[in-house]
Amino acid sequence: MNNYKLIIILIDYFFISFIFVPIAIGILSKKQLSKPESYLLYFLISIISIEIISEIFRYNNTRNHFLYYFQTLLILIFTYLFFRENSQNNKVKKALFYCFWSIALLLPVEAIFISGFNQLNSVTKTLLLIFISFFSVFFLRKELANYNKEIKKQLFFFNIGLAVFGLISIIPSIFDKLFIESAVNLFYFFETLSLIGNAVAYVFFAIGFRSRKMKLSPS
């Protein structure tokens, strides 16, 4: 292994390690977590679980790209449940439902007909990130619109975290498959950029798990 690749791997591990902070806080306060908070905790656990299994495959020289279909599905399930629990509007719940099933049904289609089962799932991963970005920003704007009312501080930070998680990763996700085949340096650059964004999101999740309630007063 050359020094350049070793440095990239160490940087990846550094930023991925941020995820253990909100997971640890969430697990320690598991009994006090609401449904949305529990779903977000499972969302984080699903990410790191697949990453750990993926690393085990990689060190055994076994192709591991098929794992990301499962990660996409798990993240989709838990973010859908998280958003649904935070919505009182039936129209929004219907929109969430249709988006969820559109991506879920596209997963096997991409695995069989588009990319292949043991390839990077760029299409469904990108749609998932758009799904997360759109609804996190939607709920965040709704909370900010009610600045003169009491809001749940943890949900405020969770939605910021999800917005960062989704928005930072959309562009890298679109070009993952292209870069890994024709421009490896660009692949590593955008992957690192995505990991930095994810690390920032994990910080917001950690703050959310530690938060109670707050009131925002008008400026």
CSV table of C-alpha atoms in Angstrom, one decimal:
chain,number,residue,atom,x,y,z
A,1,MET,CA,0.0,0.0,0.0
A,2,ASN,CA,1.5,3.4,-1.0
A,3,ASN,CA,1.6,6.4,1.4
A,4,TYR,CA,-1.0,8.3,-0.6
A,5,LYS,CA,-3.6,5.6,-0.3
A,6,LEU,CA,-2.7,5.0,3.4
A,7,ILE,CA,-3.3,8.7,4.1
A,8,ILE,CA,-6.7,8.6,2.4
A,9,ILE,CA,-7.7,5.6,4.4
A,10,LEU,CA,-6.7,7.3,7.7
A,11,ILE,CA,-8.6,10.4,6.8
A,12,ASP,CA,-11.6,8.3,5.9
A,13,TYR,CA,-11.4,6.5,9.3
A,14,PHE,CA,-11.0,9.8,11.1
A,15,PHE,CA,-14.2,11.4,9.7
A,16,ILE,CA,-16.2,8.2,9.9
A,17,SER,CA,-15.3,7.9,13.6
A,18,PHE,CA,-17.4,11.0,14.3
A,19,ILE,CA,-20.5,8.8,14.0
A,20,PHE,CA,-19.7,7.0,17.3
A,21,VAL,CA,-20.3,10.2,19.3
A,22,PRO,CA,-24.1,10.6,18.5
A,23,ILE,CA,-24.5,6.8,18.6
A,24,ALA,CA,-22.9,6.6,22.1
A,25,ILE,CA,-25.1,9.5,23.4
A,26,GLY,CA,-28.2,8.0,21.9
A,27,ILE,CA,-27.6,4.5,23.3
A,28,LEU,CA,-26.8,5.9,26.8
A,29,SER,CA,-30.1,7.8,26.8
A,30,LYS,CA,-32.1,5.1,24.9
A,31,LYS,CA,-34.9,4.8,27.5
A,32,GLN,CA,-35.6,8.6,27.2
A,33,LEU,CA,-35.6,8.7,23.4
A,34,SER,CA,-38.8,9.5,21.5
A,35,LYS,CA,-39.8,7.5,18.4
A,36,PRO,CA,-38.2,9.9,16.0
A,37,GLU,CA,-35.0,10.0,18.0
A,38,SER,CA,-34.9,6.2,18.1
A,39,TYR,CA,-35.3,6.0,14.3
A,40,LEU,CA,-32.4,8.4,13.9
A,41,LEU,CA,-30.3,6.3,16.2
A,42,TYR,CA,-31.1,3.2,14.1
A,43,PHE,CA,-30.2,5.2,11.0
A,44,LEU,CA,-26.8,6.0,12.4
A,45,ILE,CA,-26.2,2.4,13.5
A,46,SER,CA,-27.2,1.1,10.1
A,47,ILE,CA,-24.6,3.3,8.5
A,48,ILE,CA,-21.7,2.2,10.7
A,49,SER,CA,-22.7,-1.4,10.7
A,50,ILE,CA,-22.5,-1.6,6.9
A,51,GLU,CA,-19.3,0.3,6.9
A,52,ILE,CA,-17.7,-2.2,9.4
A,53,ILE,CA,-18.9,-5.2,7.4
A,54,SER,CA,-17.7,-3.5,4.2
A,55,GLU,CA,-14.2,-3.1,5.7
A,56,ILE,CA,-14.1,-6.7,6.7
A,57,PHE,CA,-14.9,-7.7,3.1
A,58,ARG,CA,-12.3,-5.3,1.8
A,59,TYR,CA,-9.5,-6.6,4.0
A,60,ASN,CA,-10.4,-10.1,2.8
A,61,ASN,CA,-10.2,-9.0,-0.8
A,62,THR,CA,-13.9,-9.6,-1.4
A,63,ARG,CA,-15.9,-7.2,-3.5
A,64,ASN,CA,-18.3,-5.4,-1.2
A,65,HIS,CA,-20.4,-3.0,-3.3
A,66,PHE,CA,-23.6,-5.1,-2.9
A,67,LEU,CA,-23.7,-4.0,0.8
A,68,TYR,CA,-24.6,-0.5,-0.2
A,69,TYR,CA,-28.0,-1.6,-1.5
A,70,PHE,CA,-28.8,-2.8,2.0
A,71,GLN,CA,-27.4,0.4,3.5
A,72,THR,CA,-29.5,2.5,1.2
A,73,LEU,CA,-32.6,0.5,2.1
A,74,LEU,CA,-32.0,0.8,5.9
A,75,ILE,CA,-31.3,4.5,5.7
A,76,LEU,CA,-34.4,5.0,3.6
A,77,ILE,CA,-36.6,3.1,6.1
A,78,PHE,CA,-35.4,4.9,9.2
A,79,THR,CA,-35.4,8.4,7.6
A,80,TYR,CA,-38.9,7.8,6.3
A,81,LEU,CA,-40.1,6.8,9.7
A,82,PHE,CA,-38.3,9.8,11.3
A,83,PHE,CA,-40.0,12.2,8.9
A,84,ARG,CA,-43.4,10.6,9.2
A,85,GLU,CA,-43.3,10.8,13.0
A,86,ASN,CA,-42.6,14.5,12.7
A,87,SER,CA,-45.5,15.3,10.4
A,88,GLN,CA,-49.1,15.9,11.3
A,89,ASN,CA,-50.1,16.7,7.7
A,90,ASN,CA,-51.7,13.9,5.8
A,91,LYS,CA,-50.6,15.4,2.4
A,92,VAL,CA,-47.0,15.4,3.6
A,93,LYS,CA,-47.3,11.8,4.9
A,94,LYS,CA,-48.7,10.8,1.5
A,95,ALA,CA,-45.7,12.4,-0.3
A,96,LEU,CA,-43.3,10.7,2.1
A,97,PHE,CA,-45.1,7.4,1.5
A,98,TYR,CA,-44.9,7.7,-2.3
A,99,CYS,CA,-41.3,8.8,-2.3
A,100,PHE,CA,-40.4,5.9,0.0
A,101,TRP,CA,-41.9,3.2,-2.2
A,102,SER,CA,-40.6,4.8,-5.4
A,103,ILE,CA,-37.0,4.5,-4.1
A,104,ALA,CA,-37.6,1.1,-2.4
A,105,LEU,CA,-39.0,-0.4,-5.6
A,106,LEU,CA,-36.2,1.1,-7.7
A,107,LEU,CA,-33.5,-0.7,-5.6
A,108,PRO,CA,-34.1,-4.2,-7.1
A,109,VAL,CA,-34.6,-2.6,-10.5
A,110,GLU,CA,-31.2,-0.9,-10.3
A,111,ALA,CA,-29.5,-4.1,-8.9
A,112,ILE,CA,-30.9,-6.3,-11.7
A,113,PHE,CA,-31.2,-4.1,-14.8
A,114,ILE,CA,-29.1,-0.9,-14.4
A,115,SER,CA,-25.9,-1.2,-12.4
A,116,GLY,CA,-25.7,-4.8,-11.3
A,117,PHE,CA,-26.0,-6.3,-7.8
A,118,ASN,CA,-22.3,-6.0,-6.8
A,119,GLN,CA,-21.9,-2.4,-8.2
A,120,LEU,CA,-22.3,1.0,-6.7
A,121,ASN,CA,-25.9,2.0,-6.6
A,122,SER,CA,-25.6,5.6,-7.8
A,123,VAL,CA,-29.2,6.0,-8.9
A,124,THR,CA,-31.0,4.9,-5.8
A,125,LYS,CA,-28.4,6.4,-3.5
A,126,THR,CA,-28.7,9.8,-5.2
A,127,LEU,CA,-32.5,9.7,-5.0
A,128,LEU,CA,-32.3,8.8,-1.3
A,129,LEU,CA,-30.0,11.8,-0.6
A,130,ILE,CA,-32.4,14.0,-2.5
A,131,PHE,CA,-35.3,12.6,-0.5
A,132,ILE,CA,-33.4,13.3,2.8
A,133,SER,CA,-32.3,16.7,1.7
A,134,PHE,CA,-35.8,17.9,0.6
A,135,PHE,CA,-37.8,16.7,3.6
A,136,SER,CA,-35.1,17.8,6.2
A,137,VAL,CA,-35.1,21.3,4.7
A,138,PHE,CA,-38.9,21.2,4.4
A,139,PHE,CA,-39.3,20.4,8.2
A,140,LEU,CA,-36.5,22.8,9.1
A,141,ARG,CA,-38.2,25.7,7.4
A,142,LYS,CA,-41.4,24.8,9.1
A,143,GLU,CA,-39.8,24.9,12.5
A,144,LEU,CA,-38.1,28.2,11.7
A,145,ALA,CA,-41.5,29.6,10.6
A,146,ASN,CA,-42.8,28.9,14.1
A,147,TYR,CA,-39.9,30.8,15.8
A,148,ASN,CA,-42.3,32.4,18.3
A,149,LYS,CA,-43.5,29.0,19.5
A,150,GLU,CA,-41.9,26.4,21.6
A,151,ILE,CA,-40.1,23.8,19.4
A,152,LYS,CA,-38.3,20.6,20.1
A,153,LYS,CA,-34.6,21.6,20.1
A,154,GLN,CA,-33.4,18.1,19.3
A,155,LEU,CA,-35.6,17.9,16.1
A,156,PHE,CA,-34.2,21.3,15.0
A,157,PHE,CA,-30.6,20.0,15.2
A,158,PHE,CA,-31.6,16.6,13.7
A,159,ASN,CA,-33.1,18.2,10.6
A,160,ILE,CA,-30.0,20.4,10.2
A,161,GLY,CA,-27.8,17.3,10.4
A,162,LEU,CA,-29.9,15.4,7.9
A,163,ALA,CA,-29.9,18.4,5.5
A,164,VAL,CA,-26.1,18.6,5.7
A,165,PHE,CA,-25.8,14.8,5.3
A,166,GLY,CA,-28.0,14.8,2.2
A,167,LEU,CA,-26.9,18.0,0.4
A,168,ILE,CA,-23.1,17.5,0.8
A,169,SER,CA,-23.3,14.0,-0.6
A,170,ILE,CA,-25.6,14.4,-3.6
A,171,ILE,CA,-23.0,15.4,-6.2
A,172,PRO,CA,-20.4,12.8,-5.1
A,173,SER,CA,-23.1,10.2,-5.3
A,174,ILE,CA,-24.1,11.1,-8.9
A,175,PHE,CA,-20.5,10.7,-10.1
A,176,ASP,CA,-19.3,7.8,-7.8
A,177,LYS,CA,-19.6,5.1,-10.5
A,178,LEU,CA,-18.0,7.3,-13.2
A,179,PHE,CA,-15.1,8.4,-11.1
A,180,ILE,CA,-14.2,5.0,-9.6
A,181,GLU,CA,-13.9,3.6,-13.1
A,182,SER,CA,-12.1,6.5,-14.9
A,183,ALA,CA,-10.8,9.1,-12.4
A,184,VAL,CA,-9.8,7.5,-9.1
A,185,ASN,CA,-8.3,10.7,-7.6
A,186,LEU,CA,-11.6,12.6,-8.2
A,187,PHE,CA,-13.4,9.7,-6.6
A,188,TYR,CA,-11.3,10.0,-3.4
A,189,PHE,CA,-11.6,13.8,-3.4
A,190,PHE,CA,-15.4,13.7,-3.5
A,191,GLU,CA,-15.6,10.8,-1.1
A,192,THR,CA,-13.5,12.7,1.4
A,193,LEU,CA,-15.7,15.8,0.8
A,194,SER,CA,-18.8,13.7,1.5
A,195,LEU,CA,-17.2,12.2,4.6
A,196,ILE,CA,-16.4,15.7,6.0
A,197,GLY,CA,-20.0,16.7,5.4
A,198,ASN,CA,-21.2,13.6,7.2
A,199,ALA,CA,-18.9,14.3,10.1
A,200,VAL,CA,-20.5,17.8,10.4
A,201,ALA,CA,-23.9,16.1,10.3
A,202,TYR,CA,-22.9,13.7,13.1
A,203,VAL,CA,-21.9,16.7,15.3
A,204,PHE,CA,-25.4,18.1,14.8
A,205,PHE,CA,-27.0,14.7,15.6
A,206,ALA,CA,-24.9,14.5,18.8
A,207,ILE,CA,-26.0,18.0,19.8
A,208,GLY,CA,-29.6,17.0,19.1
A,209,PHE,CA,-29.4,13.9,21.3
A,210,ARG,CA,-28.1,16.1,24.2
A,211,SER,CA,-30.8,18.8,23.7
A,212,ARG,CA,-34.1,19.4,25.4
A,213,LYS,CA,-36.5,22.1,24.4
A,214,MET,CA,-36.0,25.7,23.6
A,215,LYS,CA,-37.9,28.8,22.5
A,216,LEU,CA,-36.8,31.0,19.7
A,217,SER,CA,-37.7,34.6,20.1
A,218,PRO,CA,-38.3,37.0,17.2
A,219,SER,CA,-35.4,39.1,16.2
